[in-house]
PDB file of C-alpha atoms in Angstrom:
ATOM      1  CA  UNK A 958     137.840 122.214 100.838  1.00 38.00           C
ATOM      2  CA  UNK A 959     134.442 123.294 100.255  1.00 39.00           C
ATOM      3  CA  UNK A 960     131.255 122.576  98.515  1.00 37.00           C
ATOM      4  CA  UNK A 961     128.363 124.418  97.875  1.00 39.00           C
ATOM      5  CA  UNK A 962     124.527 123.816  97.745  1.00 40.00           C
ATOM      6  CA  UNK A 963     122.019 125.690  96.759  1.00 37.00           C
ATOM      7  CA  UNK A 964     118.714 127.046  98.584  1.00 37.00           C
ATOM      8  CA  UNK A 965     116.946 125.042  95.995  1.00 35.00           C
ATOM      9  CA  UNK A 966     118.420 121.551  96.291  1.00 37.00           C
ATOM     10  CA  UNK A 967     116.149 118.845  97.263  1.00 36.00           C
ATOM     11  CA  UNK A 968     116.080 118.055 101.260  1.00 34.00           C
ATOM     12  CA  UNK A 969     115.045 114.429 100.823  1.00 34.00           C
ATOM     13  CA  UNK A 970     117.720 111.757 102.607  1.00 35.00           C
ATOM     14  CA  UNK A 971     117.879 108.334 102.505  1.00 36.00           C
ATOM     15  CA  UNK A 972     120.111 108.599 105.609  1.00 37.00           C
ATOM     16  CA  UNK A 973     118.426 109.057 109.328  1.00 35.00           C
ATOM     17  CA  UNK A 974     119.551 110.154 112.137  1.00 34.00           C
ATOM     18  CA  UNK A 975     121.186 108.054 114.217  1.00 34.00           C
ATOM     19  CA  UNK A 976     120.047 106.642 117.775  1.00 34.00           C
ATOM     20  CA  UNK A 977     123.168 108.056 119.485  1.00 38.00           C
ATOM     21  CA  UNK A 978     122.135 111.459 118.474  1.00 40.00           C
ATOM     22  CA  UNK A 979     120.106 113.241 121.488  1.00 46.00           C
ATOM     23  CA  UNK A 980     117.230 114.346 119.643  1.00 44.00           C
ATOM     24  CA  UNK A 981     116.464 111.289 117.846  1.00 37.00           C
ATOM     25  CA  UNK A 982     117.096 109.112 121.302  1.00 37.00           C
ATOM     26  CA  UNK A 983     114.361 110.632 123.313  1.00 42.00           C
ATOM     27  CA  UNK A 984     116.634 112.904 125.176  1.00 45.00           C
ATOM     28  CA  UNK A 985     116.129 112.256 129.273  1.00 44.00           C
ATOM     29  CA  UNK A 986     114.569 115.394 130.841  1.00 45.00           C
ATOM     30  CA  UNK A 987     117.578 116.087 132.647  1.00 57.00           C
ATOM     31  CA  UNK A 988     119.559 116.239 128.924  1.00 56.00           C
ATOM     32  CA  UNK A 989     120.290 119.731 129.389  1.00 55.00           C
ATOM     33  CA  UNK A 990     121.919 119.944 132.814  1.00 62.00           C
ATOM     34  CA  UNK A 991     124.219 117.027 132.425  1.00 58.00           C
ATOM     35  CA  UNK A 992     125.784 118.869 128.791  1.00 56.00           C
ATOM     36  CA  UNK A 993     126.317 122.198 130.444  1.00 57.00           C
ATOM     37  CA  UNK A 994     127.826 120.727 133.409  1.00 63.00           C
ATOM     38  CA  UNK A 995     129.781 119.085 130.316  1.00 59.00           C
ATOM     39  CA  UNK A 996     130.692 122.301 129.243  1.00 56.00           C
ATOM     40  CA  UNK A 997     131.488 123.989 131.996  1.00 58.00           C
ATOM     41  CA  UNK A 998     134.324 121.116 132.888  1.00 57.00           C
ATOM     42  CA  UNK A 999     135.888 121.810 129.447  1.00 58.00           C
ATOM     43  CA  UNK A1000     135.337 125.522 129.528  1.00 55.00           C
ATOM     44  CA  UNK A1001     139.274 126.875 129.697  1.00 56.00           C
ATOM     45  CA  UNK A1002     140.230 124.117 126.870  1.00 57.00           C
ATOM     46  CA  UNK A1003     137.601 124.146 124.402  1.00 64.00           C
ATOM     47  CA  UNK A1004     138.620 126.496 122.223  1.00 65.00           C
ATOM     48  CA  UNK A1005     141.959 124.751 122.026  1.00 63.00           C
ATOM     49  CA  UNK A1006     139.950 121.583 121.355  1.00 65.00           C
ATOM     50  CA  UNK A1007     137.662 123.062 118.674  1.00 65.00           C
ATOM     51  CA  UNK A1008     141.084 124.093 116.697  1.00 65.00           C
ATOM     52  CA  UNK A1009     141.988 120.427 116.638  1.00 63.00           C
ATOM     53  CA  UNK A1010     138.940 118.824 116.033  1.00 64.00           C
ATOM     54  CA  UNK A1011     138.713 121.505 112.928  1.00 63.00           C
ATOM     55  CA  UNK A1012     142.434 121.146 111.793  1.00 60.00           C
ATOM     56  CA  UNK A1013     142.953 124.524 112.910  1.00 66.00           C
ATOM     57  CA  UNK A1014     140.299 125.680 110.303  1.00 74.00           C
ATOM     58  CA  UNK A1015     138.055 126.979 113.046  1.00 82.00           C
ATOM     59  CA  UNK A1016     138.551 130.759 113.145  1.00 87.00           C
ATOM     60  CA  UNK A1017     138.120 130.975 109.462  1.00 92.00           C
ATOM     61  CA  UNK A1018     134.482 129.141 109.275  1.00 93.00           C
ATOM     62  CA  UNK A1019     133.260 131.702 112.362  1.00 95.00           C
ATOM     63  CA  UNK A1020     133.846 134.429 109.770  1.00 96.00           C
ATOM     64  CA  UNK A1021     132.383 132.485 107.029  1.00 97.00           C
ATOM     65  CA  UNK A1022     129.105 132.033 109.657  1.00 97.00           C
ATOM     66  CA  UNK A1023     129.254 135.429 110.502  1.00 98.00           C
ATOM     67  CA  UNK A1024     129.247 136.244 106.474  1.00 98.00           C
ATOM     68  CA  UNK A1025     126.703 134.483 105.737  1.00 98.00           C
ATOM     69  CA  UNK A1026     124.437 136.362 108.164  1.00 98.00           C
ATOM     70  CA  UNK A1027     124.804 139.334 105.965  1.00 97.00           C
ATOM     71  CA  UNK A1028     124.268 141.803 108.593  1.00 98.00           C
ATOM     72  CA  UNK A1029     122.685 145.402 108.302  1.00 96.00           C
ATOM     73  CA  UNK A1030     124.199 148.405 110.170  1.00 96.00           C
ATOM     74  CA  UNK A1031     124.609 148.440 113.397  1.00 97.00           C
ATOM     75  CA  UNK A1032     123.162 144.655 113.544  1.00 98.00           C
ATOM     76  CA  UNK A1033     121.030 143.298 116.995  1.00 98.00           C
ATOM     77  CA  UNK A1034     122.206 140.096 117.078  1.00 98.00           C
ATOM     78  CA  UNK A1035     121.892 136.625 119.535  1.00 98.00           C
ATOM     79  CA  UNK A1036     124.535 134.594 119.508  1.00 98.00           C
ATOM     80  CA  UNK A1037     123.094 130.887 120.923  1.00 98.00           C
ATOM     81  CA  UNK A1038     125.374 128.125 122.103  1.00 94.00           C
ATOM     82  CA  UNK A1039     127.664 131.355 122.274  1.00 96.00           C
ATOM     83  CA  UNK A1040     130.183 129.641 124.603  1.00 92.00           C
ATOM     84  CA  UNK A1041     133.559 131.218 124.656  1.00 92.00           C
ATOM     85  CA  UNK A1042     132.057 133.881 122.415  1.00 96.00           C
ATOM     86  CA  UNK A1043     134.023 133.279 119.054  1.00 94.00           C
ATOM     87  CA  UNK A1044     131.287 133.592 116.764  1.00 97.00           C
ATOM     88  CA  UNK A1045     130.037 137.394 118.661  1.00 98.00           C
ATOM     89  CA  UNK A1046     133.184 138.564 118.650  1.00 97.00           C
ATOM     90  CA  UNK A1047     133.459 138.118 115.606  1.00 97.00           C
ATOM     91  CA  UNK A1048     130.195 140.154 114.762  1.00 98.00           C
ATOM     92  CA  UNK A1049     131.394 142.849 117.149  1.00 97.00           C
ATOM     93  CA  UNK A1050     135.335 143.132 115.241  1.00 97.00           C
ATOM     94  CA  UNK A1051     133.468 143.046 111.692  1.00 97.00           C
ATOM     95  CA  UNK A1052     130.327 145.409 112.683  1.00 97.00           C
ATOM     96  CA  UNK A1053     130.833 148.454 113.875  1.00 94.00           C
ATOM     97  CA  UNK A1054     127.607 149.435 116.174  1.00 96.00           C
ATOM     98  CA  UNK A1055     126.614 145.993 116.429  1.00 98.00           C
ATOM     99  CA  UNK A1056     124.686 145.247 119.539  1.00 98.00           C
ATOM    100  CA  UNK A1057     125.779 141.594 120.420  1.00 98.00           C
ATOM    101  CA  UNK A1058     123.746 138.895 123.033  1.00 98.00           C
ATOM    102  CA  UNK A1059     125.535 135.485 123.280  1.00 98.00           C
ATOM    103  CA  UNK A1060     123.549 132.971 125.444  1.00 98.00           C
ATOM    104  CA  UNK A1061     124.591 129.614 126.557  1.00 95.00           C
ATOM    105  CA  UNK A1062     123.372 127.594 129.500  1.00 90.00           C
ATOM    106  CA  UNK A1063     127.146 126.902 130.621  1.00 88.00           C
ATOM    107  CA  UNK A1064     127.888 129.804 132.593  1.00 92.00           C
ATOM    108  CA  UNK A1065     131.432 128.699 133.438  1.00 90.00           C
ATOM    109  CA  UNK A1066     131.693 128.705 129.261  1.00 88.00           C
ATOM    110  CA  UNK A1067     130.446 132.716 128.828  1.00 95.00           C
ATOM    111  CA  UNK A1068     132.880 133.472 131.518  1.00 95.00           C
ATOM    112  CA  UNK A1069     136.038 132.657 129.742  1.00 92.00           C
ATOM    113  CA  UNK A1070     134.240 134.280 127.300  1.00 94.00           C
ATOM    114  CA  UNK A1071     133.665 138.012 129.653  1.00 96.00           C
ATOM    115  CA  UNK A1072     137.209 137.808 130.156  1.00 95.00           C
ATOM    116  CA  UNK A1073     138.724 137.626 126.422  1.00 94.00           C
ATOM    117  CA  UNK A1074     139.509 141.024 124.576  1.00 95.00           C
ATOM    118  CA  UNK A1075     136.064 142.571 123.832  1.00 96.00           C
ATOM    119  CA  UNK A1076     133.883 140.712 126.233  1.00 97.00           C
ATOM    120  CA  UNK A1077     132.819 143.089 127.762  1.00 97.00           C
ATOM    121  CA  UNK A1078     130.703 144.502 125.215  1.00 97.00           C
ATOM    122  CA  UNK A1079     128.789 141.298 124.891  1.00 98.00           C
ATOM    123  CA  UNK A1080     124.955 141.056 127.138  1.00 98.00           C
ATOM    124  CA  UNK A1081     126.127 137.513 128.367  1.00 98.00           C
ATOM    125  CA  UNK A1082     122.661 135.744 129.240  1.00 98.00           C
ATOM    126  CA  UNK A1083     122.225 131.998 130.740  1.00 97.00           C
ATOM    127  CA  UNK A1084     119.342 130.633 128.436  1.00 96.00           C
ATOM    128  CA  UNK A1085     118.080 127.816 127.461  1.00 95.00           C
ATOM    129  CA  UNK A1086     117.974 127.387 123.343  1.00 96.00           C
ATOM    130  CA  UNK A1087     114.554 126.185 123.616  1.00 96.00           C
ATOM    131  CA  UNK A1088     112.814 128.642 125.709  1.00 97.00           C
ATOM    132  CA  UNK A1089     114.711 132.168 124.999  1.00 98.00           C
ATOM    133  CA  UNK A1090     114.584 134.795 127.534  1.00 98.00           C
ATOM    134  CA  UNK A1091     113.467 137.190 124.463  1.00 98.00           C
ATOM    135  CA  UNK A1092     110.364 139.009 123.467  1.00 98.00           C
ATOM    136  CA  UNK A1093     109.195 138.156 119.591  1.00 98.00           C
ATOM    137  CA  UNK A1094     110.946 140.094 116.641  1.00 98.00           C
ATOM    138  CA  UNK A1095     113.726 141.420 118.544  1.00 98.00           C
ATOM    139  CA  UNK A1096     116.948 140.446 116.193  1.00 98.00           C
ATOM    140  CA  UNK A1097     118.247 141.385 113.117  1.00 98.00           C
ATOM    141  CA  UNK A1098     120.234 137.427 112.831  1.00 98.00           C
ATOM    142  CA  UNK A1099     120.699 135.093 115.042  1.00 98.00           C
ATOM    143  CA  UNK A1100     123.814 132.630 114.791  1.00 98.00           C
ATOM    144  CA  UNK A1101     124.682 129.540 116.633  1.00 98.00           C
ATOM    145  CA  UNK A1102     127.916 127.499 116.611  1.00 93.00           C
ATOM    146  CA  UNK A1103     127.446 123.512 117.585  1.00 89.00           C
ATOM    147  CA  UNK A1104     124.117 124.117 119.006  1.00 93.00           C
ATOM    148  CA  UNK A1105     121.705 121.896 117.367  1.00 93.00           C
ATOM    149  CA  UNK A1106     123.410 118.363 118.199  1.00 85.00           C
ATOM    150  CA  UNK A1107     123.283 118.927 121.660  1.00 84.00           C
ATOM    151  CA  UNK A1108     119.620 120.237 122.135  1.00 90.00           C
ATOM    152  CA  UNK A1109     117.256 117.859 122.789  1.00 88.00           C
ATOM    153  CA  UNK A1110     114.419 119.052 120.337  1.00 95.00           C
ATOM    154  CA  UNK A1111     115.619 120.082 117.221  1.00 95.00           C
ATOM    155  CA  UNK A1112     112.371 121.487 116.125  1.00 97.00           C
ATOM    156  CA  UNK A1113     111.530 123.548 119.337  1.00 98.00           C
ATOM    157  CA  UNK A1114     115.162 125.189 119.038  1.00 98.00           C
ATOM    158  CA  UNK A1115     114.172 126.463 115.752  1.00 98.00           C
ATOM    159  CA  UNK A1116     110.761 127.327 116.001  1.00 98.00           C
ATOM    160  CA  UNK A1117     112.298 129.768 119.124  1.00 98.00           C
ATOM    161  CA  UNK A1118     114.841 131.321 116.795  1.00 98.00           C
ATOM    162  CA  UNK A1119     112.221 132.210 114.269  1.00 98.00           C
ATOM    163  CA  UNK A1120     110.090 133.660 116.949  1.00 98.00           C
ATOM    164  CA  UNK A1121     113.329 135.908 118.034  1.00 98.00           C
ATOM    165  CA  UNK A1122     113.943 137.210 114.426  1.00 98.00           C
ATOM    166  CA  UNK A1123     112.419 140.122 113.215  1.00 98.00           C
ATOM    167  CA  UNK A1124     110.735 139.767 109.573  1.00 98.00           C
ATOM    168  CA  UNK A1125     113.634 139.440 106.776  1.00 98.00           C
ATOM    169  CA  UNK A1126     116.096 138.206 109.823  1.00 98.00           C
ATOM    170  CA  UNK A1127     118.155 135.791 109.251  1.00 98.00           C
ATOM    171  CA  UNK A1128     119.486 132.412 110.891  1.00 98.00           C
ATOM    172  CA  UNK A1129     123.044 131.088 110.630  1.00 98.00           C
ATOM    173  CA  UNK A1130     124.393 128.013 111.998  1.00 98.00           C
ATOM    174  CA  UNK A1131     127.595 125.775 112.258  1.00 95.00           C
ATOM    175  CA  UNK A1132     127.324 122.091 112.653  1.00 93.00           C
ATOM    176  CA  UNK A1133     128.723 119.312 112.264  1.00 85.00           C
ATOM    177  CA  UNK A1134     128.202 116.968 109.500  1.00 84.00           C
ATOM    178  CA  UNK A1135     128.292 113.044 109.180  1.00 80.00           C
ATOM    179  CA  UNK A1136     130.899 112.115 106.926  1.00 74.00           C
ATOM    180  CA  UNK A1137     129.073 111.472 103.348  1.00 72.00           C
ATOM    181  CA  UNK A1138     130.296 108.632 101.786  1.00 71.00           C
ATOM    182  CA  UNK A1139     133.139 109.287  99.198  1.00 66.00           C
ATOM    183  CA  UNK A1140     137.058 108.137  99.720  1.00 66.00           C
ATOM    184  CA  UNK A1141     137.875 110.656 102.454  1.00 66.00           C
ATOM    185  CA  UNK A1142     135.045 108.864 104.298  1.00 63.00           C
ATOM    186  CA  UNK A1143     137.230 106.132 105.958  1.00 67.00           C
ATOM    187  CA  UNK A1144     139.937 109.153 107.717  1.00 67.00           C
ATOM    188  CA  UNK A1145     137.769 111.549 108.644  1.00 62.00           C
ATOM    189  CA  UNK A1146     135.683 109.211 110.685  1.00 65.00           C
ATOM    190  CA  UNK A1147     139.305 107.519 111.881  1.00 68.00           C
ATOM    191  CA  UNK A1148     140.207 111.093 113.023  1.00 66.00           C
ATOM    192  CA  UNK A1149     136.644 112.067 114.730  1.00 65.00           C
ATOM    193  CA  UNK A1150     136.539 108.661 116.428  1.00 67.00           C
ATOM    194  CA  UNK A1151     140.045 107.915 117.652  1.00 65.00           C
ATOM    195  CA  UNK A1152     142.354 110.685 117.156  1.00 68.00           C
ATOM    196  CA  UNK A1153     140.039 113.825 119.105  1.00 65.00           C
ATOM    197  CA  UNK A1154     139.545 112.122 121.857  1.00 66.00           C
ATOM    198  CA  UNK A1155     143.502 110.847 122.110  1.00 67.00           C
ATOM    199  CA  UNK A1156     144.368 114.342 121.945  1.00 67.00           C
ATOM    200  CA  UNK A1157     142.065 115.409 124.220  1.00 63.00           C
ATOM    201  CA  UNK A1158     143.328 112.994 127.044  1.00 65.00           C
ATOM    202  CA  UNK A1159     146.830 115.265 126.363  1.00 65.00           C
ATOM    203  CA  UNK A1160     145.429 118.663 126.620  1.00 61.00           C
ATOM    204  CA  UNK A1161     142.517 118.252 128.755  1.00 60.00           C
ATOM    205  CA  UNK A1162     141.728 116.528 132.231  1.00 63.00           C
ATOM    206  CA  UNK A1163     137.787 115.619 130.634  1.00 61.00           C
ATOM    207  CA  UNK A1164     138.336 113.054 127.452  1.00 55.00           C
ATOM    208  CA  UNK A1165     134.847 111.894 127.854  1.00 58.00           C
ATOM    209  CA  UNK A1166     133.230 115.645 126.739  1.00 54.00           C
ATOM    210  CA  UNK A1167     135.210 115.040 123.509  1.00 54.00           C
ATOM    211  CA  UNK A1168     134.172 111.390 123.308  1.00 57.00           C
ATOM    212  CA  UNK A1169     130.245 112.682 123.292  1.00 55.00           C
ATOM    213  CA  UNK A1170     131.420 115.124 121.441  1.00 57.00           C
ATOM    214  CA  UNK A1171     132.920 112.878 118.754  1.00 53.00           C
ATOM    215  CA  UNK A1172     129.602 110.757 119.176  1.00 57.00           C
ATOM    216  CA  UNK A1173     127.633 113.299 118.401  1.00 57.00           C
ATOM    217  CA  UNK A1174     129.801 114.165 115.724  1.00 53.00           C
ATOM    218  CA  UNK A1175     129.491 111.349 113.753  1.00 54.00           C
ATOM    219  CA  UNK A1176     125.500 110.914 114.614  1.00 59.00           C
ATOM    220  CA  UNK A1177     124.682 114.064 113.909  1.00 73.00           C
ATOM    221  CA  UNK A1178     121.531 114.728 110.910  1.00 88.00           C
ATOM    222  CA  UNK A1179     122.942 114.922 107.642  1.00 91.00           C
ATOM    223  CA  UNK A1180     122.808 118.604 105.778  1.00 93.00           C
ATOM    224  CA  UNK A1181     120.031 117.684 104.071  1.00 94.00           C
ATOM    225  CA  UNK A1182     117.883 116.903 106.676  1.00 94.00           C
ATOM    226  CA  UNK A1183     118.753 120.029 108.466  1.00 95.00           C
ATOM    227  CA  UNK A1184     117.966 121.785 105.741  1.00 96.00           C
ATOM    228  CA  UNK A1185     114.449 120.182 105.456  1.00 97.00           C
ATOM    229  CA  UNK A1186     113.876 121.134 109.353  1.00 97.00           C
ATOM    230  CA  UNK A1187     114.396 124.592 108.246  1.00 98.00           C
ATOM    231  CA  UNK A1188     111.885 124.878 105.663  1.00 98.00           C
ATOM    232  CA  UNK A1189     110.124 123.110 108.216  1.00 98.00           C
ATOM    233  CA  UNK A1190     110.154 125.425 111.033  1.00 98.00           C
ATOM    234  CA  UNK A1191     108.852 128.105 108.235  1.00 98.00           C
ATOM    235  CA  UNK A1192     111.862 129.792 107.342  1.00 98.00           C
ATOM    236  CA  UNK A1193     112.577 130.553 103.591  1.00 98.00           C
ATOM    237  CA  UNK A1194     115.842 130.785 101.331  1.00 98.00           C
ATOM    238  CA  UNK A1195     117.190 128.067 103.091  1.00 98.00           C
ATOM    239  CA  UNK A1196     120.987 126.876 101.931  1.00 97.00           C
ATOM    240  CA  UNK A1197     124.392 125.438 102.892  1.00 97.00           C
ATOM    241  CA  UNK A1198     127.748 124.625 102.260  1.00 96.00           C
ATOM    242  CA  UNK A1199     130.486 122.033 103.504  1.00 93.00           C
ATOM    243  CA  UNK A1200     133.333 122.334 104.499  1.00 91.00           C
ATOM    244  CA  UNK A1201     136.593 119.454 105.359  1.00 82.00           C
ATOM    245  CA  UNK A1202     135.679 117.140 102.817  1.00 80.00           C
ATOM    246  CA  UNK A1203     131.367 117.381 103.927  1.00 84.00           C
ATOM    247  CA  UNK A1204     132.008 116.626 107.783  1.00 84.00           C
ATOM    248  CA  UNK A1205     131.359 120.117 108.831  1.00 88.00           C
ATOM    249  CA  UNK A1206     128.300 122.605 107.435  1.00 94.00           C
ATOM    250  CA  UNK A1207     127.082 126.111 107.210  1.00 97.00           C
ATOM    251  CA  UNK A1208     123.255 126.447 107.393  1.00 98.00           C
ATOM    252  CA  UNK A1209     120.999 129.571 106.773  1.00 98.00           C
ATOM    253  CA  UNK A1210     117.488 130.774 106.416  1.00 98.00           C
ATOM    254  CA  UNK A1211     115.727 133.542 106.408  1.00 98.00           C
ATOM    255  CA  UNK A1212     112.420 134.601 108.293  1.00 98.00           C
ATOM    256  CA  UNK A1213     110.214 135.376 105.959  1.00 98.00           C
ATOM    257  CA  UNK A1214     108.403 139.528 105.823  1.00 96.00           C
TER     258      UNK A1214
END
């Protein structure tokens, strides 16, 4: 199930974000390091994991991300947070030409990733999200899965991205959502909360990754207010949709000419 909302809708939230979310905690200096060694524990299970905590949906919303990046021609493209490398894979099998980086700072992560059909033609680069490796107006898009509720600072994560774009270039991003308050409200936080990390104590020898991650989940910034960090950050056309009844989104915005 999906909904969708406009570039024009109004940002404004009467929800903030809340204190178990790393950004808005004041996010100890050592934030990064402990979630990619995170990561990198998890690194041969979490694509498994990302098909339950998705209800299997996962494969389908990478090529919804990657759709919404509307790609030229043989595209440049980063791929951030690229972990196992779903989301540039998926730009390499639908692009022809395309000339794919996916960075992560969880090198265990990117090399599951090397090894999976087509890895090869990926530039795997360790990177931190908030100081890119890259030199201004290099990409055509660049797309992220799960990135910004693990970054410490929201705002210097996208101010990088739109440094990396080239003119007209576009960012795309899949996050989690909060679940908005409607009747669904009450299982979907039931599922997020208990069920993911049950499962993962069956399929993975790290349950507490998926309890953060679950944590995180649920604390995450609402659409909205991503949306309003967008416009923000100075990008322009900036939209979304949801997805599984609001508690997943898919955000874009364009770099202006």
């Amino acid at each position: 199930m999906s909904t969708h909302q406009s570039a024009s809708e109004n940002p404004s939230s009467d929800q903030t974000s809340p204190s178990d979310a790393p950004e808005a905690a004041g996010a100890p200096a050592d934030h990064g390091a402990t979630v990619a060694s995170m990561f990198d524990g998890i690194a041969g299970r979490y694509d498994l994991m990302n098909l339950v905590m998705t209800w299997g949906q996962e494969p389908r919303f990478v090529r919804r991300t990657v759709a919404r990046a509307e790609l030229p021609d043989r595209p440049v493209v980063l791929d951030l947070a690229t972990g196992t490398g779903d989301i540039a894979l998926e730009v390499l099998r639908s692009h022809y030409g395309a000339q794919v980086t996916g960075a992560d700072f969880a090198p265990e992560m990117m090399e599951v990733g090397r090894k999976r059909p087509g890895g090869g033609q990926i530039d795997w680069v360790e990177a931190d999200a908030m100081d890119l490796p890259f030199e201004d107006n290099t990409f055509d898009a660049v797309t992220h899965g799960y990135l910004l509720r693990n970054v410490a600072d929201i705002p210097t994560t996208l101010a990088e991205q739109f440094r990396v774009l080239k003119p007209g270039g576009r960012m795309v991003a899949l996050e989690t959502s909060p679940a908005p308050d409607n009747m669904i409200k009450p299982f979907s936080t039931a599922y997020i909360k208990y069920v993911v990390p049950q499962i993962s104590r069956l399929i993975t020898r790290t349950p507490g990754a998926y309890e953060y991650l679950s944590a995180t989940s649920r604390g995450f910034k609402t659409p909205a207010q991503i949306q309003a960090l967008l416009e923000e950050a100075g990008f322009e056309g900036v939209g979304h949709e949801t997805h599984l009844f609001g508690t997943l989104a898919i955000h874009w915005a364009t770099k202006p000419l």
